Amino acid sequence: MAKLLIIEDESDLRQVLGYNLTQAGHEALTAENGAIGLRLAREHRPDLVLLDLMLPDLSGTDICRMLKEGADTKDIPIIMLTARGEEVDRVVGFELGADDYVTKPFSVRELMLRIQAVLRRAGAPEGAKTDVVEFGCLRVDRDAHRVWVGDLEVELTALEFKLLLTLYDRRNRVQTRSALLDDVWGIQADITTRTVDTHVKRLREKLDKARDYVETVRGVGYRFVGSPDEAGV
Ligand code: CA
């Protein structure tokens, strides 16, 4: 599961891209202008940025330059989304260190292939495909969105599934409620940290004997244990 940031002012395109990335097993953050995009890139350090060249506030090439100048953001790969007739900007973008570009209108499938290629080159997690997690009595098929505890399949909602994988992928590290809200529910969600508790409780109930893999860290958040032995399951 890679974390991607979409900086694009066209809301339809932003939504389509966000939807397709989520379907492919990635996390998608979205920004409607350059200022928000820069802030999210610095705060969340995504594995890849999809960067529109023509934005209402800053140009894509400016953003590209600022990301490449930032110590925390310079290694984030960038795919530029350009319209026809923006060749000059595209060349500038490459000079500034963008990794790839696609010209609008593009097929989502083509863009997804480009994304996989750039993530692979960057050594970032590539998302879902045929990836099966085996952890003690827990087994998760990321691609099929299926979970088993022992021999029994557990029915999780899409949100619970995402919550489980988000915790698992950062096992042995405490995840704060607000970080989980950001990463599982999305940054614009109009919900409170209490929602996290409710969903973790429900997830644990469904996980039955694997429930102790998810620990409560009092006053902070949750932690997926580092090894099955830790939970004694
Ligand atoms: Ca635009």
mmCIF file with all atom_site columns, C-alpha atoms and ligand atoms in Angstrom, residues 7-10 13 32 52-56 81 83 86 104, ligand 1:
data_model
loop_
_atom_site.group_PDB
_atom_site.id
_atom_site.type_symbol
_atom_site.label_atom_id
_atom_site.label_alt_id
_atom_site.label_comp_id
_atom_site.label_asym_id
_atom_site.label_entity_id
_atom_site.label_seq_id
_atom_site.pdbx_PDB_ins_code
_atom_site.Cartn_x
_atom_site.Cartn_y
_atom_site.Cartn_z
_atom_site.occupancy
_atom_site.B_iso_or_equiv
_atom_site.pdbx_formal_charge
_atom_site.auth_seq_id
_atom_site.auth_comp_id
_atom_site.auth_asym_id
_atom_site.auth_atom_id
_atom_site.pdbx_PDB_model_num
ATOM   1  C  CA . ILE A 1 7   ? -2.389  17.877 -6.564  1.00 0.00 ? 7   ILE A CA 1
ATOM   2  C  CA . GLU A 1 8   ? -5.044  18.757 -9.118  1.00 0.00 ? 8   GLU A CA 1
ATOM   3  C  CA . ASP A 1 9   ? -7.578  21.575 -9.278  1.00 0.00 ? 9   ASP A CA 1
ATOM   4  C  CA . GLU A 1 10  ? -10.112 19.773 -11.482 1.00 0.00 ? 10  GLU A CA 1
ATOM   5  C  CA . LEU A 1 13  ? -10.254 14.292 -12.160 1.00 0.00 ? 13  LEU A CA 1
ATOM   6  C  CA . GLU A 1 32  ? -7.025  21.279 -4.887  1.00 0.00 ? 32  GLU A CA 1
ATOM   7  C  CA . ASP A 1 52  ? -0.977  18.999 -12.285 1.00 0.00 ? 52  ASP A CA 1
ATOM   8  C  CA . LEU A 1 53  ? 0.982   21.699 -14.089 1.00 0.00 ? 53  LEU A CA 1
ATOM   9  C  CA . MET A 1 54  ? -1.727  24.350 -14.246 1.00 0.00 ? 54  MET A CA 1
ATOM   10 C  CA . LEU A 1 55  ? -3.014  25.178 -10.774 1.00 0.00 ? 55  LEU A CA 1
ATOM   11 C  CA . PRO A 1 56  ? -4.836  28.286 -9.539  1.00 0.00 ? 56  PRO A CA 1
ATOM   12 C  CA . LEU A 1 81  ? -0.100  15.760 -15.416 1.00 0.00 ? 81  LEU A CA 1
ATOM   13 C  CA . ALA A 1 83  ? -2.258  19.378 -20.986 1.00 0.00 ? 83  ALA A CA 1
ATOM   14 C  CA . GLU A 1 86  ? 2.473   22.633 -22.086 1.00 0.00 ? 86  GLU A CA 1
ATOM   15 C  CA . LYS A 1 104 ? -4.265  14.963 -20.672 1.00 0.00 ? 104 LYS A CA 1
HETATM 16 CA CA . CA  B 2 .   ? -5.316  22.307 -13.804 1.00 0.00 ? 1   CA  B CA 1
#
